[in-house]
Amino acid sequence: MRMKWWLFWDQRTVPKSQARGVPSSSPASWLSTALIGARVGVLRLQPLRPHLPHPFCLQTSQLTGTCVHRMLSSFNEWFWQDRFWLPPNVTWTELEDRDGRVYPHPQDLLAALPLALVLLAMRLAFERFIGLPLSRWLGVRDQTRRQVKPNATLEKHFLTEGHRPKEPQLSLLAAQCGLTLQQTQRWFRRRRNQDRPQLTKKFCEASWRFLFYLSSFVGGLSVLYHESWLWAPVMCWDRYPNQTLKPSLYWWYLLELGFYLSLLIRLPFDVKRKDFKEQVIHHFVAVILMTFSYSANLLRIGSLVLLLHDSSDYLLEACKMVNYMQYQQVCDALFLIFSFVFFYTRLVLFPTQILYTTYYESISNRGPFFGYYFFNGLLMLLQLLHVFWSCLILRMLYSFMKKGQMEKDIRSDVEESDSSEEAAAAQEPLQLKNGAAGGPRPAPTDGPRSRVAGRLTNRHTTAT
């Protein structure tokens, strides 16, 4: 039986058991309900009345649906056990809405899926109608690339064997295609350049992320500025987990989760840098952290992690935009500011404030449980990624101090030019396997011909 869902805005507050139509003692019942987040200011999903099929089909579908429903119910009952996700002596019934007090529930986050699709549509519209014209107005120009001549043999090797063949493979391919070694090298060089993204594409991506990260940081700061746990992280565990949900914090969390889901969807199509694998790990860890922290009512400490990351991300994207505009001095200044903020927030505040309070202060009045180890393990993985990116930033800072100006992003793949490699080839000729050199060399001094030439020279000198 096909079920259609309708998304609408709910302005009422109803008892959880009445809204869901099932016992509300645990989150295991949330897949069996038709209402999502029945509270003030939260999105809800409700099924429309389906069209009834043929009676025989209806009976078969009912049997299948009953089996699937029992399997899901059994899995949910096991997965959402109190001892997994909540501190000792705390049950899910304590986090049910009552007496006007609203708590977070896992099913509320389903609204992040349609929100991610909305953000994707907004991004496509922004890059096409705002980012691209803005890049041209600011002087960002794509480099002119020479097109390669069609060659089936070289193209097959490029797609199947690799983009950078070694010297023996280049010599063999040159012989097969009737080309010189330099012509084969030039073909692969230009073919690699064709797959590299243009500057305008990079600028559009950076401008969209800059806009979101800046808006998210300002919005998150306005949400948390008057909260006690922003200035004293130990307050994150005050009366935990009996902490009510504020609508502003819910919407900020939902927006962040939808954005990271949209990044995961767009990963295969975005510009791939050398730290692509680390970016994938970071996005997955961020989504899991936000989902778990919301479900376990760890919103206070989760909001601090989000705000701390957003504080430096928009500076990095701004630095990229200025770099694509070729404003070198402004780019250098922005990168120095970004480096300071990144090191202070990721290597100082994160371990001393976030990790310390989650490892020690969170269990000061209660014992550890599975959710404690799970949450801290993800935070520690996030810290390892911080150390990895800090090493890359330090390498760029060392180059800056040595040469006096910021060089390219070491995560990016630089476009190759014909003139630079041809000049290098002229200075250092490539030695082929058959012994032929690309230029004149001094004659050897230890061979039989050199000895004969030496004797003749000595005789001529004696006669003179």
Tab-separated table of C-alpha atoms in Angstrom:
chain	number	residue	atom	x	y	z
A	1	MET	CA	0.000	0.000	0.000
A	2	ARG	CA	1.520	3.292	-1.045
A	3	MET	CA	1.530	5.961	1.626
A	4	LYS	CA	1.568	9.651	0.796
A	5	TRP	CA	2.853	12.193	3.319
A	6	TRP	CA	1.881	15.781	3.807
A	7	LEU	CA	4.166	18.331	5.474
A	8	PHE	CA	2.479	21.110	7.405
A	9	TRP	CA	3.000	23.505	10.272
A	10	ASP	CA	1.479	22.711	13.654
A	11	GLN	CA	0.620	25.437	16.135
A	12	ARG	CA	-0.948	23.238	18.803
A	13	THR	CA	0.437	21.372	21.767
A	14	VAL	CA	-1.198	18.045	22.426
A	15	PRO	CA	-0.340	15.162	24.756
A	16	LYS	CA	2.273	12.918	23.218
A	17	SER	CA	0.326	9.708	23.758
A	18	GLN	CA	-2.785	11.184	22.154
A	19	ALA	CA	-0.866	12.656	19.218
A	20	ARG	CA	0.944	9.468	18.376
A	21	GLY	CA	-1.896	7.060	19.042
A	22	VAL	CA	0.496	4.532	20.604
A	23	PRO	CA	2.081	4.053	24.012
A	24	SER	CA	4.697	6.760	24.509
A	25	SER	CA	6.979	5.074	26.994
A	26	SER	CA	9.940	4.972	24.580
A	27	PRO	CA	11.025	6.243	21.139
A	28	ALA	CA	10.483	2.746	19.762
A	29	SER	CA	6.981	3.790	18.775
A	30	TRP	CA	7.994	6.723	16.600
A	31	LEU	CA	8.082	4.741	13.347
A	32	SER	CA	4.560	3.514	14.006
A	33	THR	CA	3.063	6.955	14.383
A	34	ALA	CA	1.750	9.371	11.792
A	35	LEU	CA	2.559	12.522	13.702
A	36	ILE	CA	6.038	13.953	13.970
A	37	GLY	CA	6.930	16.449	16.688
A	38	ALA	CA	3.435	17.434	17.875
A	39	ARG	CA	4.469	20.608	19.609
A	40	VAL	CA	4.538	24.352	19.158
A	41	GLY	CA	6.654	25.494	16.237
A	42	VAL	CA	7.768	22.070	14.952
A	43	LEU	CA	7.190	20.529	11.527
A	44	ARG	CA	4.865	17.537	11.349
A	45	LEU	CA	4.396	14.769	8.814
A	46	GLN	CA	0.946	13.236	8.427
A	47	PRO	CA	-0.175	10.571	5.915
A	48	LEU	CA	-3.005	11.331	3.537
A	49	ARG	CA	-5.799	8.770	3.225
A	50	PRO	CA	-4.629	6.227	0.606
A	51	HIS	CA	-6.751	4.775	-2.175
A	52	LEU	CA	-7.904	1.263	-1.296
A	53	PRO	CA	-6.726	-1.400	-3.790
A	54	HIS	CA	-8.364	-4.696	-4.738
A	55	PRO	CA	-9.453	-6.781	-1.671
A	56	PHE	CA	-6.992	-9.610	-2.471
A	57	CYS	CA	-4.141	-7.166	-2.880
A	58	LEU	CA	-5.265	-5.434	0.302
A	59	GLN	CA	-5.108	-8.692	2.286
A	60	THR	CA	-1.649	-9.571	0.919
A	61	SER	CA	-0.314	-6.096	1.583
A	62	GLN	CA	-1.758	-6.170	5.102
A	63	LEU	CA	0.063	-9.422	5.882
A	64	THR	CA	3.312	-8.080	4.475
A	65	GLY	CA	2.870	-4.793	6.290
A	66	THR	CA	2.180	-6.621	9.554
A	67	CYS	CA	5.409	-8.629	9.280
A	68	VAL	CA	7.439	-5.558	8.411
A	69	HIS	CA	5.788	-3.632	11.226
A	70	ARG	CA	6.657	-6.342	13.759
A	71	MET	CA	10.265	-6.480	12.571
A	72	LEU	CA	10.635	-2.716	12.800
A	73	SER	CA	8.980	-2.638	16.190
A	74	SER	CA	11.311	-5.326	17.521
A	75	PHE	CA	14.352	-3.546	16.147
A	76	ASN	CA	13.213	-0.220	17.563
A	77	GLU	CA	12.562	-1.710	20.984
A	78	TRP	CA	16.095	-3.109	21.045
A	79	PHE	CA	17.788	-0.064	19.518
A	80	TRP	CA	16.145	2.560	21.744
A	81	GLN	CA	16.792	0.887	25.072
A	82	ASP	CA	17.184	3.312	27.944
A	83	ARG	CA	20.546	1.927	28.995
A	84	PHE	CA	22.045	2.663	25.584
A	85	TRP	CA	21.316	6.353	25.188
A	86	LEU	CA	20.372	7.740	28.591
A	87	PRO	CA	22.208	7.962	31.920
A	88	PRO	CA	21.541	5.290	34.560
A	89	ASN	CA	18.135	5.404	36.253
A	90	VAL	CA	16.699	7.646	33.480
A	91	THR	CA	13.982	6.452	31.090
A	92	TRP	CA	12.428	7.855	27.932
A	93	THR	CA	9.161	8.480	29.757
A	94	GLU	CA	10.830	11.339	31.621
A	95	LEU	CA	11.418	13.117	28.295
A	96	GLU	CA	7.782	13.102	27.167
A	97	ASP	CA	6.009	16.438	26.685
A	98	ARG	CA	3.839	17.356	29.640
A	99	ASP	CA	2.552	20.461	31.402
A	100	GLY	CA	3.717	22.735	28.599
A	101	ARG	CA	7.309	21.417	28.748
A	102	VAL	CA	8.623	20.323	25.343
A	103	TYR	CA	11.586	17.959	24.882
A	104	PRO	CA	13.479	16.920	21.732
A	105	HIS	CA	12.498	13.618	20.055
A	106	PRO	CA	14.349	11.700	17.310
A	107	GLN	CA	11.469	11.901	14.813
A	108	ASP	CA	11.674	15.698	14.763
A	109	LEU	CA	14.840	15.436	12.671
A	110	LEU	CA	12.986	13.866	9.729
A	111	ALA	CA	12.151	17.408	8.695
A	112	ALA	CA	15.868	17.860	7.885
A	113	LEU	CA	15.507	15.657	4.772
A	114	PRO	CA	13.136	17.954	2.836
A	115	LEU	CA	15.079	20.930	4.212
A	116	ALA	CA	18.281	19.517	2.665
A	117	LEU	CA	16.558	19.351	-0.726
A	118	VAL	CA	15.379	22.950	-0.311
A	119	LEU	CA	18.948	24.042	0.484
A	120	LEU	CA	20.205	22.209	-2.607
A	121	ALA	CA	17.696	24.063	-4.785
A	122	MET	CA	18.670	27.353	-3.143
A	123	ARG	CA	22.328	26.615	-3.758
A	124	LEU	CA	21.822	25.880	-7.458
A	125	ALA	CA	19.839	29.097	-7.859
A	126	PHE	CA	22.424	31.097	-5.896
A	127	GLU	CA	25.407	29.802	-7.883
A	128	ARG	CA	23.703	30.420	-11.209
A	129	PHE	CA	22.023	33.769	-10.676
A	130	ILE	CA	24.190	35.362	-7.978
A	131	GLY	CA	27.541	33.586	-7.627
A	132	LEU	CA	28.425	33.426	-11.327
A	133	PRO	CA	27.577	37.079	-12.139
A	134	LEU	CA	29.324	38.163	-8.936
A	135	SER	CA	32.492	36.291	-9.902
A	136	ARG	CA	32.594	38.006	-13.286
A	137	TRP	CA	31.929	41.411	-11.738
A	138	LEU	CA	34.788	40.886	-9.260
A	139	GLY	CA	37.188	39.932	-12.038
A	140	VAL	CA	37.378	36.159	-11.607
A	141	ARG	CA	38.305	34.738	-15.001
A	142	ASP	CA	38.711	31.141	-16.096
A	143	GLN	CA	42.026	30.225	-17.651
A	144	THR	CA	42.061	29.446	-21.348
A	145	ARG	CA	42.696	25.755	-21.861
A	146	ARG	CA	43.946	24.126	-25.012
A	147	GLN	CA	41.788	21.241	-26.133
A	148	VAL	CA	43.414	17.887	-26.771
A	149	LYS	CA	43.182	16.153	-30.101
A	150	PRO	CA	40.998	13.016	-29.975
A	151	ASN	CA	43.135	9.923	-29.480
A	152	ALA	CA	41.395	6.664	-28.597
A	153	THR	CA	44.537	4.910	-27.301
A	154	LEU	CA	45.594	7.717	-24.982
A	155	GLU	CA	42.027	8.347	-23.841
A	156	LYS	CA	41.549	4.686	-22.918
A	157	HIS	CA	44.769	4.691	-20.914
A	158	PHE	CA	43.769	7.950	-19.228
A	159	LEU	CA	40.402	6.580	-18.116
A	160	THR	CA	41.437	3.045	-17.144
A	161	GLU	CA	45.152	3.003	-16.216
A	162	GLY	CA	45.759	6.416	-14.696
A	163	HIS	CA	46.133	10.142	-15.311
A	164	ARG	CA	49.909	10.250	-14.783
A	165	PRO	CA	51.660	7.423	-16.641
A	166	LYS	CA	55.286	6.702	-15.887
A	167	GLU	CA	58.166	7.140	-18.333
A	168	PRO	CA	58.114	3.571	-19.750
A	169	GLN	CA	54.361	3.777	-20.316
A	170	LEU	CA	54.729	7.171	-21.999
A	171	SER	CA	57.396	5.810	-24.348
A	172	LEU	CA	55.225	2.805	-25.234
A	173	LEU	CA	52.148	4.945	-25.832
A	174	ALA	CA	54.142	7.367	-27.975
A	175	ALA	CA	55.366	4.495	-30.154
A	176	GLN	CA	51.843	3.077	-30.487
A	177	CYS	CA	50.332	6.417	-31.531
A	178	GLY	CA	53.202	7.579	-33.722
A	179	LEU	CA	53.894	10.611	-31.507
A	180	THR	CA	56.994	11.978	-29.885
A	181	LEU	CA	57.503	11.733	-26.157
A	182	GLN	CA	56.902	15.463	-25.655
A	183	GLN	CA	53.670	15.335	-27.661
A	184	THR	CA	52.414	12.457	-25.500
A	185	GLN	CA	53.331	14.319	-22.317
A	186	ARG	CA	51.558	17.421	-23.580
A	187	TRP	CA	48.425	15.418	-24.418
A	188	PHE	CA	48.173	13.989	-20.875
A	189	ARG	CA	48.910	17.381	-19.350
A	190	ARG	CA	46.129	19.100	-21.275
A	191	ARG	CA	43.763	16.175	-20.658
A	192	ARG	CA	44.317	16.504	-16.907
A	193	ASN	CA	43.632	20.231	-17.117
A	194	GLN	CA	40.276	19.578	-18.769
A	195	ASP	CA	39.064	17.662	-15.702
A	196	ARG	CA	40.142	20.350	-13.259
A	197	PRO	CA	37.365	22.712	-12.109
A	198	GLN	CA	37.382	26.293	-13.335
A	199	LEU	CA	37.940	29.248	-11.009
A	200	THR	CA	34.359	30.441	-11.397
A	201	LYS	CA	33.047	27.087	-10.161
A	202	LYS	CA	35.352	27.246	-7.140
A	203	PHE	CA	34.276	30.833	-6.454
A	204	CYS	CA	30.581	29.958	-6.582
A	205	GLU	CA	31.016	27.071	-4.145
A	206	ALA	CA	33.087	29.182	-1.757
A	207	SER	CA	30.619	32.085	-1.880
A	208	TRP	CA	27.652	29.806	-1.047
A	209	ARG	CA	29.467	28.242	1.890
A	210	PHE	CA	30.658	31.641	3.072
A	211	LEU	CA	27.086	32.927	3.066
A	212	PHE	CA	25.773	29.935	5.012
A	213	TYR	CA	28.605	29.701	7.550
A	214	LEU	CA	28.460	33.421	8.268
A	215	SER	CA	24.665	33.376	8.630
A	216	SER	CA	24.825	30.258	10.804
A	217	PHE	CA	27.514	31.742	13.050
A	218	VAL	CA	25.642	35.016	13.537
A	219	GLY	CA	22.348	33.174	14.064
A	220	GLY	CA	23.874	30.683	16.487
A	221	LEU	CA	25.577	33.453	18.437
A	222	SER	CA	22.288	35.325	18.770
A	223	VAL	CA	20.583	32.117	19.974
A	224	LEU	CA	23.239	31.237	22.566
A	225	TYR	CA	24.446	34.669	23.646
A	226	HIS	CA	22.094	34.880	26.625
A	227	GLU	CA	22.461	31.214	27.610
A	228	SER	CA	24.506	30.309	30.659
A	229	TRP	CA	26.194	27.282	29.081
A	230	LEU	CA	27.862	29.427	26.401
A	231	TRP	CA	30.081	31.051	29.035
A	232	ALA	CA	30.260	28.092	31.440
A	233	PRO	CA	30.157	24.702	29.611
A	234	VAL	CA	29.642	22.900	32.918
A	235	MET	CA	26.060	24.229	32.848
A	236	CYS	CA	25.389	21.858	29.926
A	237	TRP	CA	24.858	19.123	32.528
A	238	ASP	CA	22.620	21.087	34.859
A	239	ARG	CA	19.522	18.898	35.453
A	240	TYR	CA	20.452	16.774	32.433
A	241	PRO	CA	18.548	15.191	30.690
A	242	ASN	CA	15.502	17.129	31.950
A	243	GLN	CA	16.225	20.169	29.764
A	244	THR	CA	13.410	21.659	27.697
A	245	LEU	CA	13.691	22.435	23.992
A	246	LYS	CA	13.629	26.038	22.794
A	247	PRO	CA	12.174	26.683	19.306
A	248	SER	CA	15.118	28.888	18.248
A	249	LEU	CA	17.619	26.188	19.173
A	250	TYR	CA	15.523	23.586	17.352
A	251	TRP	CA	15.440	25.566	14.103
A	252	TRP	CA	19.172	26.323	14.230
A	253	TYR	CA	19.958	22.644	14.780
A	254	LEU	CA	17.594	21.628	11.987
A	255	LEU	CA	19.187	24.113	9.589
A	256	GLU	CA	22.718	22.873	10.359
A	257	LEU	CA	21.700	19.240	9.908
A	258	GLY	CA	19.969	19.992	6.602
A	259	PHE	CA	23.053	21.856	5.360
A	260	TYR	CA	25.450	19.000	6.134
A	261	LEU	CA	23.071	16.537	4.503
A	262	SER	CA	23.082	18.729	1.382
A	263	LEU	CA	26.907	18.724	1.458
A	264	LEU	CA	26.907	14.932	1.531
A	265	ILE	CA	24.537	14.809	-1.433
A	266	ARG	CA	26.712	17.237	-3.416
A	267	LEU	CA	30.074	15.646	-2.569
A	268	PRO	CA	30.401	13.692	-5.874
A	269	PHE	CA	29.824	16.894	-7.877
A	270	ASP	CA	31.788	19.459	-5.851
A	271	VAL	CA	35.439	20.361	-6.308
A	272	LYS	CA	37.535	17.444	-5.059
A	273	ARG	CA	40.622	18.410	-3.108
A	274	LYS	CA	43.423	16.275	-1.754
A	275	ASP	CA	41.674	15.968	1.620
A	276	PHE	CA	38.489	14.607	0.035
A	277	LYS	CA	38.431	11.488	2.238
A	278	GLU	CA	38.847	13.565	5.384
A	279	GLN	CA	35.991	15.828	4.281
A	280	VAL	CA	33.704	12.825	3.783
A	281	ILE	CA	34.582	11.528	7.261
A	282	HIS	CA	34.003	14.980	8.759
A	283	HIS	CA	30.564	15.389	7.173
A	284	PHE	CA	29.423	11.921	8.266
A	285	VAL	CA	30.680	12.491	11.810
A	286	ALA	CA	28.923	15.868	11.917
A	287	VAL	CA	25.595	14.360	10.816
A	288	ILE	CA	25.851	11.489	13.324
A	289	LEU	CA	26.837	13.868	16.130
A	290	MET	CA	23.913	16.209	15.471
A	291	THR	CA	21.436	13.330	15.181
A	292	PHE	CA	22.613	11.617	18.353
A	293	SER	CA	22.969	14.804	20.417
A	294	TYR	CA	19.447	15.882	19.492
A	295	SER	CA	17.937	12.452	20.200
A	296	ALA	CA	19.687	12.152	23.589
A	297	ASN	CA	18.885	15.785	24.512
A	298	LEU	CA	22.546	16.811	24.368
A	299	LEU	CA	21.571	20.017	22.614
A	300	ARG	CA	23.530	22.314	24.899
A	301	ILE	CA	26.932	20.767	24.346
A	302	GLY	CA	26.072	20.088	20.687
A	303	SER	CA	25.246	23.742	20.112
A	304	LEU	CA	28.653	24.746	21.504
A	305	VAL	CA	30.383	22.375	19.073
A	306	LEU	CA	28.442	23.844	16.128
A	307	LEU	CA	29.160	27.442	17.100
A	308	LEU	CA	32.842	26.726	17.651
A	309	HIS	CA	33.206	25.235	14.158
A	310	ASP	CA	31.249	27.968	12.396
A	311	SER	CA	33.482	30.640	13.949
A	312	SER	CA	36.382	29.830	11.594
A	313	ASP	CA	34.712	28.184	8.584
A	314	TYR	CA	33.388	31.422	7.082
A	315	LEU	CA	36.888	32.968	7.320
A	316	LEU	CA	38.326	30.106	5.274
A	317	GLU	CA	35.704	30.516	2.563
A	318	ALA	CA	36.282	34.276	2.471
A	319	CYS	CA	40.008	33.633	2.059
A	320	LYS	CA	39.311	31.338	-0.896
A	321	MET	CA	37.099	33.926	-2.573
A	322	VAL	CA	39.735	36.655	-2.246
A	323	ASN	CA	42.391	34.271	-3.541
A	324	TYR	CA	40.341	33.554	-6.670
A	325	MET	CA	40.032	37.335	-7.151
A	326	GLN	CA	43.868	37.523	-6.997
A	327	TYR	CA	43.984	40.054	-4.166
A	328	GLN	CA	47.147	38.602	-2.682
A	329	GLN	CA	47.691	40.973	0.238
A	330	VAL	CA	44.078	40.728	1.411
A	331	CYS	CA	44.253	36.934	1.042
A	332	ASP	CA	47.409	36.789	3.171
A	333	ALA	CA	45.825	38.887	5.923
A	334	LEU	CA	42.626	36.832	5.942
A	335	PHE	CA	44.570	33.590	6.060
A	336	LEU	CA	46.575	34.739	9.067
A	337	ILE	CA	43.349	35.696	10.868
A	338	PHE	CA	41.761	32.372	9.923
A	339	SER	CA	44.812	30.445	11.155
A	340	PHE	CA	44.711	32.170	14.535
A	341	VAL	CA	40.969	31.581	14.985
A	342	PHE	CA	41.272	27.957	13.800
A	343	PHE	CA	44.134	27.118	16.159
A	344	TYR	CA	42.487	28.842	19.109
A	345	THR	CA	39.042	27.276	18.649
A	346	ARG	CA	40.031	23.795	17.413
A	347	LEU	CA	43.266	23.166	19.330
A	348	VAL	CA	42.666	25.194	22.517
A	349	LEU	CA	38.962	25.707	23.225
A	350	PHE	CA	37.745	22.394	21.827
A	351	PRO	CA	39.979	20.101	23.933
A	352	THR	CA	40.071	22.260	27.087
A	353	GLN	CA	36.378	23.201	27.187
A	354	ILE	CA	34.353	20.751	25.078
A	355	LEU	CA	36.290	17.504	25.499
A	356	TYR	CA	37.032	18.192	29.157
A	357	THR	CA	33.408	18.771	30.085
A	358	THR	CA	32.142	15.771	28.098
A	359	TYR	CA	34.793	13.418	29.497
A	360	TYR	CA	34.786	14.457	33.169
A	361	GLU	CA	32.044	16.883	34.152
A	362	SER	CA	29.273	15.022	32.291
A	363	ILE	CA	29.550	11.999	34.632
A	364	SER	CA	30.432	13.794	37.851
A	365	ASN	CA	27.046	12.912	39.392
A	366	ARG	CA	26.338	9.681	37.490
A	367	GLY	CA	28.184	6.725	36.028
A	368	PRO	CA	29.204	6.280	32.372
A	369	PHE	CA	26.922	4.551	29.865
A	370	PHE	CA	27.047	3.534	26.208
A	371	GLY	CA	25.960	6.946	24.918
A	372	TYR	CA	28.788	8.553	26.903
A	373	TYR	CA	31.437	6.455	25.133
A	374	PHE	CA	29.754	6.822	21.743
A	375	PHE	CA	29.492	10.607	21.958
A	376	ASN	CA	33.040	11.102	23.227
A	377	GLY	CA	34.416	8.741	20.598
A	378	LEU	CA	32.899	10.841	17.815
A	379	LEU	CA	34.226	14.032	19.396
A	380	MET	CA	37.689	12.516	19.605
A	381	LEU	CA	37.544	11.545	15.930
A	382	LEU	CA	36.603	15.138	15.181
A	383	GLN	CA	39.640	16.326	17.135
A	384	LEU	CA	41.928	14.065	15.092
A	385	LEU	CA	40.619	15.749	11.951
A	386	HIS	CA	41.387	19.112	13.559
A	387	VAL	CA	44.997	18.033	14.109
A	388	PHE	CA	45.276	16.835	10.500
A	389	TRP	CA	44.071	20.159	9.063
A	390	SER	CA	46.239	22.070	11.540
A	391	CYS	CA	49.304	20.361	10.095
A	392	LEU	CA	48.313	21.485	6.594
A	393	ILE	CA	47.825	25.053	7.810
A	394	LEU	CA	51.212	25.010	9.544
A	395	ARG	CA	52.875	23.939	6.290
A	396	MET	CA	51.308	26.886	4.497
A	397	LEU	CA	52.324	29.265	7.300
A	398	TYR	CA	55.897	27.990	7.133
A	399	SER	CA	55.945	28.669	3.397
A	400	PHE	CA	54.521	32.131	4.066
A	401	MET	CA	57.222	32.965	6.606
A	402	LYS	CA	59.922	31.634	4.286
A	403	LYS	CA	58.860	33.308	1.029
A	404	GLY	CA	56.960	36.340	2.298
A	405	GLN	CA	53.661	35.562	0.572
A	406	MET	CA	50.969	32.935	0.762
A	407	GLU	CA	51.205	30.229	-1.867
A	408	LYS	CA	48.467	28.016	-3.239
A	409	ASP	CA	46.248	25.885	-1.053
A	410	ILE	CA	48.174	22.644	-0.642
A	411	ARG	CA	44.855	20.778	-0.713
A	412	SER	CA	44.105	21.999	-4.245
A	413	ASP	CA	45.294	20.580	-7.529
A	414	VAL	CA	47.175	23.216	-9.543
A	415	GLU	CA	46.629	23.600	-13.266
A	416	GLU	CA	49.660	22.637	-15.362
A	417	SER	CA	50.985	24.932	-18.085
A	418	ASP	CA	52.783	23.920	-21.260
A	419	SER	CA	55.500	26.555	-21.021
A	420	SER	CA	56.648	25.616	-17.524
A	421	GLU	CA	57.070	21.929	-18.248
A	422	GLU	CA	58.694	22.523	-21.642
A	423	ALA	CA	61.220	24.842	-20.018
A	424	ALA	CA	61.943	22.240	-17.365
A	425	ALA	CA	62.309	19.585	-20.035
A	426	ALA	CA	64.782	21.796	-21.904
A	427	GLN	CA	66.917	22.254	-18.786
A	428	GLU	CA	66.728	18.615	-17.679
A	429	PRO	CA	66.264	16.399	-20.757
A	430	LEU	CA	64.425	13.143	-20.181
A	431	GLN	CA	66.629	10.064	-20.620
A	432	LEU	CA	64.979	7.397	-22.751
A	433	LYS	CA	65.391	3.675	-22.321
A	434	ASN	CA	67.383	3.275	-25.547
A	435	GLY	CA	70.041	5.710	-24.308
A	436	ALA	CA	69.118	8.622	-26.569
A	437	ALA	CA	69.216	11.976	-24.825
A	438	GLY	CA	67.133	15.018	-25.490
A	439	GLY	CA	70.189	17.277	-25.963
A	440	PRO	CA	73.987	17.335	-26.319
A	441	ARG	CA	76.101	15.861	-23.523
A	442	PRO	CA	79.827	15.951	-22.759
A	443	ALA	CA	81.762	12.966	-24.131
A	444	PRO	CA	82.777	10.274	-21.607
A	445	THR	CA	86.381	10.325	-20.422
A	446	ASP	CA	86.877	6.677	-19.466
A	447	GLY	CA	86.014	4.771	-22.668
A	448	PRO	CA	88.385	3.180	-25.289
A	449	ARG	CA	87.849	6.064	-27.732
A	450	SER	CA	88.930	8.601	-25.144
A	451	ARG	CA	92.144	6.657	-24.392
A	452	VAL	CA	93.069	6.515	-28.104
A	453	ALA	CA	92.363	10.241	-28.466
A	454	GLY	CA	94.605	10.919	-25.461
A	455	ARG	CA	97.540	8.974	-26.942
A	456	LEU	CA	97.264	10.813	-30.260
A	457	THR	CA	97.249	14.134	-28.440
A	458	ASN	CA	100.403	13.213	-26.454
A	459	ARG	CA	102.272	12.151	-29.621
A	460	HIS	CA	101.350	15.387	-31.363
A	461	THR	CA	102.633	17.392	-28.396
A	462	THR	CA	105.974	15.494	-28.272
A	463	ALA	CA	106.569	15.981	-31.994
A	464	THR	CA	105.958	19.663	-31.671
